[in-house]
Coordinates of C-alpha atoms and ligand atoms in Angstrom, one line a residue:
Chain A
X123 CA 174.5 166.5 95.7
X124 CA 172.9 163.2 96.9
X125 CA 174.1 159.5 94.8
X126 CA 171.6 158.4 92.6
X127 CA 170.3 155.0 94.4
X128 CA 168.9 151.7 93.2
X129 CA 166.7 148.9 94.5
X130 CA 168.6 145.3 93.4
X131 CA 166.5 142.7 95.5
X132 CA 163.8 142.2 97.1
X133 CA 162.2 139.4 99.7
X134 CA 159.2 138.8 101.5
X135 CA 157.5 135.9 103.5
X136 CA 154.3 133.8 102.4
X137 CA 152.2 135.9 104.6
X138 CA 149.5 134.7 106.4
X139 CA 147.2 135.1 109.6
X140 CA 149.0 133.3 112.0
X141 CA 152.4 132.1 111.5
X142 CA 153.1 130.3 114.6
X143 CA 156.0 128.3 113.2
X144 CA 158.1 131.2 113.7
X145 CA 158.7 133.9 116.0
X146 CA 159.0 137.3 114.9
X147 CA 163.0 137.5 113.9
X148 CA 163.0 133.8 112.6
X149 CA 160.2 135.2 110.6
X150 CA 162.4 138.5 109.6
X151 CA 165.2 135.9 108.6
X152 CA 163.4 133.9 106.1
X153 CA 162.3 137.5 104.2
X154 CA 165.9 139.0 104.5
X155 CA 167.6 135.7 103.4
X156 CA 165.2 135.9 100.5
X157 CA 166.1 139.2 99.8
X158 CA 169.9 138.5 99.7
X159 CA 169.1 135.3 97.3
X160 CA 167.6 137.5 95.1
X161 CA 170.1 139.7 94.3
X162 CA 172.9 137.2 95.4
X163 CA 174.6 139.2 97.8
X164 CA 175.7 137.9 101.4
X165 CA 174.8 139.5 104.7
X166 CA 178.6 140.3 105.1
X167 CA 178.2 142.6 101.4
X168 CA 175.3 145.1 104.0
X169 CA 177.1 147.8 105.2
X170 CA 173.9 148.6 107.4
X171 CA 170.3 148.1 108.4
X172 CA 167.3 150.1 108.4
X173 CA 164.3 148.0 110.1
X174 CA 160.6 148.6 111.4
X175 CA 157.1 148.0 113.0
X176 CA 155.1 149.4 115.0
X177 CA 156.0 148.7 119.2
X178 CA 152.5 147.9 120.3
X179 CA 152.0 145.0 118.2
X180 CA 154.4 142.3 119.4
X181 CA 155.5 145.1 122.6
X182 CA 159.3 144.3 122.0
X183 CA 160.4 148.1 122.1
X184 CA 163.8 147.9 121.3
X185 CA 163.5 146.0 117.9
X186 CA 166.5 147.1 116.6
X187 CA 168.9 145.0 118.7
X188 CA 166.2 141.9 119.9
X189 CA 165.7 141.3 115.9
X190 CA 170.1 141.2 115.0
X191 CA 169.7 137.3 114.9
X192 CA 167.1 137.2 112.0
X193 CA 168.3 140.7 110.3
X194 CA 171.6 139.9 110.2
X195 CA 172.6 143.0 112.3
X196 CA 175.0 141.7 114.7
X197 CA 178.0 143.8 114.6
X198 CA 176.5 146.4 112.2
X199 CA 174.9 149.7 112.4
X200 CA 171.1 150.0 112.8
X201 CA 168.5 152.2 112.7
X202 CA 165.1 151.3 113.6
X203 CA 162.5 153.4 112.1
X204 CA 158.7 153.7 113.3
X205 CA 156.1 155.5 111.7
X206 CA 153.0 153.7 112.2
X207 CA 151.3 152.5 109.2
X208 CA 154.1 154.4 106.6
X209 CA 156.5 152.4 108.6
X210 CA 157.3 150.5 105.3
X211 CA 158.1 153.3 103.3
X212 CA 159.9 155.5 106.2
X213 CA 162.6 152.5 106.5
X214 CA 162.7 152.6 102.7
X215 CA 162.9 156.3 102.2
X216 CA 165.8 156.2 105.3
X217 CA 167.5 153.3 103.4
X218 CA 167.6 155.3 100.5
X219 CA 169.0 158.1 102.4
X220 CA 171.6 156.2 103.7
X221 CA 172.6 155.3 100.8
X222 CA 172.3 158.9 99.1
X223 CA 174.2 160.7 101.3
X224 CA 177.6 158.7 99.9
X225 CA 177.9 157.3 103.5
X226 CA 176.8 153.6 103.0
X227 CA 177.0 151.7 99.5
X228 CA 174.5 148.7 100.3
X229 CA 171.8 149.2 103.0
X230 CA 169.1 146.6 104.3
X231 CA 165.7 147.8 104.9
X232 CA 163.4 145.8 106.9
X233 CA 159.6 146.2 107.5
X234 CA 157.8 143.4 109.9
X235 CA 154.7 142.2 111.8
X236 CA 153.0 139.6 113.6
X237 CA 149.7 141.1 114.1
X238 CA 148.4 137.4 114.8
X239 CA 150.2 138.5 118.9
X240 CA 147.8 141.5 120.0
X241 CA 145.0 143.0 119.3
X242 CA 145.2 145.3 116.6
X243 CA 142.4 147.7 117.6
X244 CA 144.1 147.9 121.3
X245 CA 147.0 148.6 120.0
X246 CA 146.6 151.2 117.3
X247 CA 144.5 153.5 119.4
X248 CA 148.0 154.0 121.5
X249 CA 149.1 156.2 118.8
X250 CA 146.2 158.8 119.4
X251 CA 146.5 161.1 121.9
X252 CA 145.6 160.2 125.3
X253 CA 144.3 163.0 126.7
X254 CA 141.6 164.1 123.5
X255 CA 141.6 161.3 121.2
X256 CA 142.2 157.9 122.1
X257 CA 138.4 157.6 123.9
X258 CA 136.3 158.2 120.8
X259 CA 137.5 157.6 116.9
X260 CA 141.1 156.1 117.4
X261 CA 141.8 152.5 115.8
X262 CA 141.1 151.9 112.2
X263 CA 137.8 151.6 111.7
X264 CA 135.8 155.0 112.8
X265 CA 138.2 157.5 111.5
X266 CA 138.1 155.8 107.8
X267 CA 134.8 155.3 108.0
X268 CA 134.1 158.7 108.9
X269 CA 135.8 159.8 106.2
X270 CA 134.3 156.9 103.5
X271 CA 130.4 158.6 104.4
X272 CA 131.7 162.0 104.0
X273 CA 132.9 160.7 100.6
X274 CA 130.1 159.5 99.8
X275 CA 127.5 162.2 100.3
X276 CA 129.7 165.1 98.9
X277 CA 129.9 162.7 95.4
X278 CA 127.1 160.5 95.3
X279 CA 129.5 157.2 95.5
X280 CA 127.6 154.0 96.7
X281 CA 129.0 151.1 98.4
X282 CA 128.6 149.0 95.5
X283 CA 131.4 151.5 94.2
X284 CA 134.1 150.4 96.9
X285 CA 133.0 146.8 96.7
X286 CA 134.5 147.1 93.1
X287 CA 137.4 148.1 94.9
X288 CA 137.8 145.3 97.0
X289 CA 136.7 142.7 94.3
X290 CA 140.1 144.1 92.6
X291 CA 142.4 143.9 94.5
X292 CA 141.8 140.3 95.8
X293 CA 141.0 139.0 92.0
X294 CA 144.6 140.8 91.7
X295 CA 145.7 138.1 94.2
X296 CA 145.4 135.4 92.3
X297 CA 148.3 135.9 90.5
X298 CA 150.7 136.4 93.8
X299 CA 151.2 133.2 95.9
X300 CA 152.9 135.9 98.5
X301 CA 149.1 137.0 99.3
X302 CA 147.4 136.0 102.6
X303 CA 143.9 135.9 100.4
X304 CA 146.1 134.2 97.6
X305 CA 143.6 132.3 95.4
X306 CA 140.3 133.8 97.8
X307 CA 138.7 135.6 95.2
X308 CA 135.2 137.9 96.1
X309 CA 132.5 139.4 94.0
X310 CA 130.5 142.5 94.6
X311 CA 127.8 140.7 96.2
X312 CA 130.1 138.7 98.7
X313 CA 131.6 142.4 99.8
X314 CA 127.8 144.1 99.8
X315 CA 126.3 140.6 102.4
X316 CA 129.8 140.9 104.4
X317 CA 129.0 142.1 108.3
X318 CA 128.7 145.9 108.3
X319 CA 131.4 146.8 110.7
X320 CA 131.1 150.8 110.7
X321 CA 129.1 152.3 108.3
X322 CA 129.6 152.0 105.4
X323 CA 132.8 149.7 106.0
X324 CA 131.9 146.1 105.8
X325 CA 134.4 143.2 106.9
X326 CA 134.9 142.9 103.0
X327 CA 136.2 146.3 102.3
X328 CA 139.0 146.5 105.2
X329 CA 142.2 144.3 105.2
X330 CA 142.6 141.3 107.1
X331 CA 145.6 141.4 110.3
X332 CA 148.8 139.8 109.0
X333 CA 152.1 137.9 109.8
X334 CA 154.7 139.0 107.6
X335 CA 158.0 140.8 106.8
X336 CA 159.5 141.9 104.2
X337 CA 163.1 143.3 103.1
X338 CA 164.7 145.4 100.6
X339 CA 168.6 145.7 99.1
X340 CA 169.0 149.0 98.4
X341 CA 172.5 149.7 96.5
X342 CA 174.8 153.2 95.2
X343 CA 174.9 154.1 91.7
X344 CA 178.3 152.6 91.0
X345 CA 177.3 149.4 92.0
X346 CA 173.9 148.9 91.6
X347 CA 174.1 147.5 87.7
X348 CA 177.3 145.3 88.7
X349 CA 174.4 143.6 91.2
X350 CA 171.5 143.6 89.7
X351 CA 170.9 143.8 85.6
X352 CA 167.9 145.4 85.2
X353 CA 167.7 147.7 88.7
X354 CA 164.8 150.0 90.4
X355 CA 166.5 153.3 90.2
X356 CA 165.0 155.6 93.3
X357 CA 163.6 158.4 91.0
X358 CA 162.0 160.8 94.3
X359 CA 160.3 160.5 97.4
X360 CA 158.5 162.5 99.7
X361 CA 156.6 162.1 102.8
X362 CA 154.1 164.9 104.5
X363 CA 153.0 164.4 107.8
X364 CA 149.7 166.2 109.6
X365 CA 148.1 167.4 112.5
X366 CA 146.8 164.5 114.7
X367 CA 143.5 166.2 116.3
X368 CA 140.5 163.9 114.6
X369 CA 138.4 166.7 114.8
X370 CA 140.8 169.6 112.5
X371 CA 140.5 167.1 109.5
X372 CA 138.5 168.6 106.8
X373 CA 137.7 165.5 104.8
X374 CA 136.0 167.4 101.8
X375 CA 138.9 168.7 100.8
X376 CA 140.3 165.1 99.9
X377 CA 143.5 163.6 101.6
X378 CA 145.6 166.9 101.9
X379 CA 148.9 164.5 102.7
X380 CA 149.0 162.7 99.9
X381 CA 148.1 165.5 97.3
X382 CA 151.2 167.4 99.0
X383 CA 153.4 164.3 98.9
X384 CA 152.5 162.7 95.3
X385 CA 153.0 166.7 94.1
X386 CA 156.3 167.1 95.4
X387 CA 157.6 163.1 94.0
X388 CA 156.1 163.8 90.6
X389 CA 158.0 167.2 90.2
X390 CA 160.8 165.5 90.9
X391 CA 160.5 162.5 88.7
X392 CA 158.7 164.5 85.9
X393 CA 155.7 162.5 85.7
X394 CA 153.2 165.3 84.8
X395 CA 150.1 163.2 84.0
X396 CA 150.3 160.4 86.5
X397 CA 147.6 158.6 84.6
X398 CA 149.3 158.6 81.4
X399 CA 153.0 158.7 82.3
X400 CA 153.0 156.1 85.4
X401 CA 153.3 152.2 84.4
X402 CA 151.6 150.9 87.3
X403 CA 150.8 151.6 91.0
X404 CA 151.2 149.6 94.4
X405 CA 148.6 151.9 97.0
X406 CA 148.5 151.7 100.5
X407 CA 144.7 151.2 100.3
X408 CA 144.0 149.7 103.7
X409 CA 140.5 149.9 103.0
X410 CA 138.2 149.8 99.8
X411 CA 136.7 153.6 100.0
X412 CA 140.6 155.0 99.9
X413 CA 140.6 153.4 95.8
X414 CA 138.0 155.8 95.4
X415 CA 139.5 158.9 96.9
X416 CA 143.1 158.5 97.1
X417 CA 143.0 157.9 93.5
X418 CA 141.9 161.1 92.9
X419 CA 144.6 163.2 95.1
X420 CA 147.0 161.1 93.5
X421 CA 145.6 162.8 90.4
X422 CA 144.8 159.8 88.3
X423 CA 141.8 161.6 87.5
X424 CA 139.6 164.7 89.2
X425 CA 137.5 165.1 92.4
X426 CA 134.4 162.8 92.9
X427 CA 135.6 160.8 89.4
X428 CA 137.1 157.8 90.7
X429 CA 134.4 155.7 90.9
X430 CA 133.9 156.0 87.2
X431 CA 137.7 155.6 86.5
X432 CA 137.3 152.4 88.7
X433 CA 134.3 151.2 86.9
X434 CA 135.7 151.8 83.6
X435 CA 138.2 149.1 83.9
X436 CA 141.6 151.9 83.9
X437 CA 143.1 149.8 87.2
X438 CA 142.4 146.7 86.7
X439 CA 145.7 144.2 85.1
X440 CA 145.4 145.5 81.1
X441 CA 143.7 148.6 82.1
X442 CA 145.8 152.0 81.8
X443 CA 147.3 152.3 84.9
X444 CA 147.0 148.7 87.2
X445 CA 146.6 149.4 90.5
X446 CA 148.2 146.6 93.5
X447 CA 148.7 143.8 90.7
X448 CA 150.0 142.0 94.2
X449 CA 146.5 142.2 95.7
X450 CA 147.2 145.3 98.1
X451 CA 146.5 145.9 101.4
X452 CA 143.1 144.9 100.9
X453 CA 144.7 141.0 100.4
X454 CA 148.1 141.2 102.8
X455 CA 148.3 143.5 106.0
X456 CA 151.3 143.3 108.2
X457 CA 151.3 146.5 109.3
X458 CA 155.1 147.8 109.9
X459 CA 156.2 145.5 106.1
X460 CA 152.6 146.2 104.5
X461 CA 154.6 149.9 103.2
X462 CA 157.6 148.3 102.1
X463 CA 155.7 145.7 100.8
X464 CA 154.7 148.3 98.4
X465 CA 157.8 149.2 97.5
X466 CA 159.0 146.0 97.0
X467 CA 156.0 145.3 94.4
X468 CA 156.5 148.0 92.4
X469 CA 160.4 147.2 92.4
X470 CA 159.5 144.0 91.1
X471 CA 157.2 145.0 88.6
X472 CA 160.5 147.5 87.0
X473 CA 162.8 144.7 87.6
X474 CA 160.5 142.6 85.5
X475 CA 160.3 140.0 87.8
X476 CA 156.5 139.9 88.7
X477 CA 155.9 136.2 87.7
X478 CA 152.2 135.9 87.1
X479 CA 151.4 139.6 88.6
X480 CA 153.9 141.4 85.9
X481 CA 152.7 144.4 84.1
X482 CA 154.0 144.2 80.5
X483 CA 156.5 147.2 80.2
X484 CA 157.0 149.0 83.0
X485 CA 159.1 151.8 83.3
X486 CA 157.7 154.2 86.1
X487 CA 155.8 152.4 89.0
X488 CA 154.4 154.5 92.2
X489 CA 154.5 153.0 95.5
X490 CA 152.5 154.6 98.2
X491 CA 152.4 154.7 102.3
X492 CA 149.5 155.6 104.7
X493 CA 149.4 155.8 108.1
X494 CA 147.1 156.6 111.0
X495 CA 145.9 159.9 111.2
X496 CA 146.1 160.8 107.9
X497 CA 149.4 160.7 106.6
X498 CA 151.3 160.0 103.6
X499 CA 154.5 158.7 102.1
X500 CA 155.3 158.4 98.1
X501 CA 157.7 156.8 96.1
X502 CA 158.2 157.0 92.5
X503 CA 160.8 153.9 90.9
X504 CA 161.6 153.9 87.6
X505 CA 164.1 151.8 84.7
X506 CA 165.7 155.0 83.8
X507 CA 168.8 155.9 85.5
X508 CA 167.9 159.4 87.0
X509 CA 170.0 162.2 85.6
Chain B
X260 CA 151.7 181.5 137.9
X261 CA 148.3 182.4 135.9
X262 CA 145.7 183.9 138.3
X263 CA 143.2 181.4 137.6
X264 CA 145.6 178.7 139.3
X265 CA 145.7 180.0 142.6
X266 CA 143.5 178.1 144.1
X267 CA 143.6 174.5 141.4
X268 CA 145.6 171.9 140.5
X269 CA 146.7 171.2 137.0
X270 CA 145.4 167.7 135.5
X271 CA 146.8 164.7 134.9
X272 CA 144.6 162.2 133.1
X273 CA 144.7 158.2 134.6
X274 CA 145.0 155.4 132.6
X275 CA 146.4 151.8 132.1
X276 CA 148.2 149.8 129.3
X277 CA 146.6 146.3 129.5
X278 CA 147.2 144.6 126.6
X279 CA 147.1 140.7 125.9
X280 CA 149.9 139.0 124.1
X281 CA 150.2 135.1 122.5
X282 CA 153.6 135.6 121.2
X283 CA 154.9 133.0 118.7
X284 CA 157.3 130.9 120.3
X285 CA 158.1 129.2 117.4
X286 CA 159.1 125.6 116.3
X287 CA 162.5 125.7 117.8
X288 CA 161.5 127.1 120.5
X289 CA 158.7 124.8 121.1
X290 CA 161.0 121.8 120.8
X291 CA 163.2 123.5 123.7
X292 CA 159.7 123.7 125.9
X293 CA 158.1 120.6 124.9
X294 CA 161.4 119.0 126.3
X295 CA 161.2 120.3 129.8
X296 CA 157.6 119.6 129.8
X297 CA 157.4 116.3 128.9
X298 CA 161.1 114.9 129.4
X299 CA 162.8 116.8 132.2
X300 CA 165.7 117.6 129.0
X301 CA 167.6 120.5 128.4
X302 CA 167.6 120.8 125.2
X303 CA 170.3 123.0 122.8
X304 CA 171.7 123.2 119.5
X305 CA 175.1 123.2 117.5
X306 CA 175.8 125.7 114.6
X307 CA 178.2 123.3 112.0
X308 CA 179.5 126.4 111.2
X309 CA 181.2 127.9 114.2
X310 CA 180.9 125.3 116.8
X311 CA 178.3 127.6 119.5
X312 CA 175.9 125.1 121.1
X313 CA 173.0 127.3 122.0
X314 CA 170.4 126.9 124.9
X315 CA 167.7 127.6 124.9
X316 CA 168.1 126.5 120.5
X317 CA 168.0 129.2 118.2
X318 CA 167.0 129.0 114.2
X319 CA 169.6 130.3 112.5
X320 CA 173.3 131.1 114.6
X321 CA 173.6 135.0 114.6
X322 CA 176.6 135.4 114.5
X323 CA 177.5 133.1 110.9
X324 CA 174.1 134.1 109.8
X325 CA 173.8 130.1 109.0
X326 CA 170.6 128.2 109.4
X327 CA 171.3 125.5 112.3
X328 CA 170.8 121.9 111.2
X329 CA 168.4 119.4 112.3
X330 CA 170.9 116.7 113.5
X331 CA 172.3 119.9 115.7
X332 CA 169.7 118.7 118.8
X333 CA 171.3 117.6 121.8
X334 CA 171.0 117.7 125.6
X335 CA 172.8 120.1 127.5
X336 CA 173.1 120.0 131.8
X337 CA 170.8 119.3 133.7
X338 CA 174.2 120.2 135.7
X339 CA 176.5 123.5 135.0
X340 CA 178.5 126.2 136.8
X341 CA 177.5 129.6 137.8
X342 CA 179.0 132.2 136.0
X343 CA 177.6 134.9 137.5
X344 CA 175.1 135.8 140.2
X345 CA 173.4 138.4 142.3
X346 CA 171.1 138.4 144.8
X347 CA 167.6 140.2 144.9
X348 CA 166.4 141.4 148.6
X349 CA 163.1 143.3 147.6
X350 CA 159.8 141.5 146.2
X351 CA 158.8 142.7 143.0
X352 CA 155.4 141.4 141.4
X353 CA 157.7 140.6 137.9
X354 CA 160.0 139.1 139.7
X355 CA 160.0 135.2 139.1
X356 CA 160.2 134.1 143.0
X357 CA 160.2 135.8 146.5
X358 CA 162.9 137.3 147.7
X359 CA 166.0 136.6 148.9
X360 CA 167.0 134.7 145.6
X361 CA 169.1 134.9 143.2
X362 CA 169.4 135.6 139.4
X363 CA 172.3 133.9 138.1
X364 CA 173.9 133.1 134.6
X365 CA 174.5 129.2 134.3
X366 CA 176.8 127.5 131.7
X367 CA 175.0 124.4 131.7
X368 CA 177.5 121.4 130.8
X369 CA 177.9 121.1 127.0
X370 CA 176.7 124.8 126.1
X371 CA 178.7 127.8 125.2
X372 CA 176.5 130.1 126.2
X373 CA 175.1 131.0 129.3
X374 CA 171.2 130.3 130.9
X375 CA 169.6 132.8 133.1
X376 CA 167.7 131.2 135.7
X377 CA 167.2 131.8 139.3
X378 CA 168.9 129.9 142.6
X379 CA 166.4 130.1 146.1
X380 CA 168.1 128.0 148.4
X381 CA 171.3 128.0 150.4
X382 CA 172.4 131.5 149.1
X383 CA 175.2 132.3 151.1
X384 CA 176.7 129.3 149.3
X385 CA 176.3 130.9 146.0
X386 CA 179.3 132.2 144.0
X387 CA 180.7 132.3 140.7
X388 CA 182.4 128.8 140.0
X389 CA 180.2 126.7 142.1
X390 CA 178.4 124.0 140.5
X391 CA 174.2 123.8 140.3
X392 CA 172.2 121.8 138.9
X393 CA 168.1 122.0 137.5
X394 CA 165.3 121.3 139.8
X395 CA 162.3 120.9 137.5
X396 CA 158.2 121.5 139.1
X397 CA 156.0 118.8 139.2
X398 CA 153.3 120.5 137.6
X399 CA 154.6 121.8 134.3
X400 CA 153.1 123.5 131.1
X401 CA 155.7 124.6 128.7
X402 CA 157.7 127.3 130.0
X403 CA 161.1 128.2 130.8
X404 CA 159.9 128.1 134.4
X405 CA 158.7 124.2 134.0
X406 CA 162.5 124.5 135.3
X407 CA 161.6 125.4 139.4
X408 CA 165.3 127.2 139.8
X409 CA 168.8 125.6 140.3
X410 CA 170.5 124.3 143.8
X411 CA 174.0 124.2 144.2
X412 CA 175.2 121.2 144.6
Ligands
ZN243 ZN1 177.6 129.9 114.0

């Protein structure tokens, strides 16, 4: 039987576009120094390290041991984990095995990027296949746009629709100074003028490319209250990967990954009406169309109804279920910590330590992962001690 | 062997990786850089906490996990002795110079750690113990190269 597992701190950079004060493991430092501060531990209290990104952003291939200066790994075991864009909550989920299994008490996840080194198009399509893929929809754009039209013909939702989105989650960023787009708010009509990239994603509804990391203390049952007070218990997980040919995706049957994954975590946290019995959520939306459609495989409401839920004010801070009070993807992307970013938001927000971003009374919070070719991660974090 | 390759060749498809990088070098690192560029200095730094002077400077000292302080700057070499060495007889288009050199590890005077860098000249002189010191370029830009290679003294 696994140990029941907690989050006790959290840390993360002020992210921005370039941060070319620091390099990449100075810039890991400052979050896992933060991290530690927070739950006032030392780096000699980790017992081990889970970190991540993904290689062809900064092509350092061997992150595990170049980044021991800034993780605090020298002389400790590591694990580096590499998922793509559920990089984030991969090194979580393995953290949290670590710690399950009995075999490590306090474990270190790390998730990083300096997208501000590469090019993020050139090096995304090098997760496609090279042979079939890679020439036609790979990188970020097509394949989500694709999937945004087909959205929008089999429900009738309009781009003004996922410009609500987007106005959202970066009038949600006002509240965290962690943000790149911190204090950048946007209206409909700035998303709807903004450059149409592919249609029907304009520059407005995709993220920006980030510099950031971000690390998480995950601790064992026994001592998780002795560090912390008020704790993130790890209530489930599940990830759910799938096949990688563009062409096999059927995208009217909404995103199959996620359905699968959020199904699984809610059985095991007993959430049966997400809607009603989650506090607040912290997406993986990279892009303004997914807070449309995720939403509704998620099952906060039904197929083709989450422009109305959107609309109707049920995500926004005060509304039923807040989605990204931290702004989302849509306001901070550094790809291999923009995952655990999640996680770490949603931590906060059951920790009660969400500053100007807290949702009043949380006890459930959701914290989601997506990644390239349409795959999924979920977390589900809770007050309650899981029996 | 299926019939139908009797007379063809299976595929392979051609490609090539070509991606351009600005990696962040980084205040500290900067500092190190802007020194050989502009000064000829080698500069390193001291952790208070374990003693290590590092070249080329680091943040924070790895090993104590300790952020190193600002009054930590000093200038290490230009002179040291060769720790270890070995000599490279075939060109390679990464390689840093044209073969025969060397690559050797240098613990430049006042450092605790050692500095890769390359020797060309007078090879069959080089050995572990003998002394070197840097040779800086003329023209220089910023780069751990600014530093042309080291000549035993
Ligand atoms: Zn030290």
């Amino acid at each position: 039987m696994a140990r029941r597992v907690a989050i006790v701190g959290t840390g993360q950079t002020h992210h921005k576009s370039h941060r070319l004060d620091v390099n990449g493991r100075e810039m890991i430092h400052e979050a896992v120094t933060r991290a530690l501060e927070d739950c006032e531990l030392t780096i000699n209290d980790v017992d081990a390290i889970v970190i991540g990104n993904m290689d062809h952003f900064e092509s350092i291939n061997c992150v595990d041991t170049w980044s021991v200066e800034g993780s605090g790994g020298v002389m400790k075991p590591i694990l580096k984990v590499s998922t793509g864009g559920t990089t984030g909550t991969s090194v979580a989920i393995a953290a949290y095995y670590h710690v399950a299994s009995g075999l490590f008490d306090r474990v270190l996840a790390i998730g990083w990027e300096k997208n501000s080194e590469s090019d993020t198009t050139g090096a995304i399509i090098t997760c496609s296949d090279p042979i079939w893929d890679r020439f036609s929809y790979s990188g970020a754009i097509p394949s989500l746009a694709t999937e945004a039209s087909a959205y929008m013909k089999q429900y009738g939702a309009t781009q003004k629709d996922a410009a609500r989105v987007a106005v959202r989650d970066r009038t949600h960023a006002l509240n965290n100074p962690y943000a790149q787009m911190y204090n950048r708010p946007i209206s409909i009509e700035d998303v709807m003028e903004s450059a149409m990239l592919a249609y029907p994603i304009k520059l407005l509804d995709v993220c920006p490319r980030s510099d950031g990391a971000c690390a998480v203390v995950f601790a064992a049952e026994e001592i998780a209250g002795k560090i912390s007070p008020r704790p993130a218990w790890f209530k489930s997980c599940a990830a759910r990967h799938t096949t990688t040919w563009f062409g096999d995706v059927d995208y009217d049957t909404g995103l199959l990954s996620l359905q699968r994954a959020a199904r699984e975590a809610f059985d095991k946290a007993g959430i049966r009406s997400p809607a009603d019995d989650l506090d607040v959520a912290e997406l993986y939306l990279p892009y303004s169309y997914a807070g449309l459609k995720w939403i509704e495989a998620l099952g906060f409401c039904g197929p083709g109804e989450g422009p109305r839920f959107i609309w109707d004010g049920n995500t926004d801070m005060g509304g039923k279920i807040p989605m990204n009070p931290s702004g989302g993807v849509i306001s901070t992307n550094c790809i291999g910590a923009t995952a655990l970013l999640r996680v770490a938001e949603a931590a906060l927000q059951v920790m009660g330590k969400g500053g100007k971003r807290q949702v009043p009374d949380v006890k459930n919070a959701l914290a989601t992962g997506f990644g390239g070719c349409w795959w999924s991660d979920v977390v589900v974090l809770s007050k309650d001690r899981p029996s | 062997m299926a019939s139908w390759l009797e007379n063809e060749e299976i595929l392979t498809r051609k490609g090539q990786i070509a991606m351009p990088y600005a990696w962040s070098v980084g205040e500290v690192g900067s500092r190190f850089l802007v020194g050989l560029r502009d000064e000829k200095r080698i500069l390193g730094n001291r952790c208070d906490k374990c003693g290590a002077t590092y070249v080329p400077p680091r943040k924070n000292c790895g090993v104590c996990f300790h952020d190193l302080p600002d009054d930590g700057w000093r200038e290490v070499g230009p002179e040291g002795v060769v720790t270890s060495c070995t000599v490279v007889r075939e060109d390679s288009p990464l390689a840093p110079a044209k073969a025969p050199f060397a690559y050797v590890i240098v613990k430049l005077d006042g450092a605790d750690v050692g500095f890769m860098h390359v020797v060309r000249d007078n090879l069959e002189k080089l050995a572990v113990g003998v002394r070197v010191a840097a040779r800086f370029r003329e023209a220089r830009e910023g780069s751990i190269l600014d530093i042309d290679s080291f000549v035993i003294l």
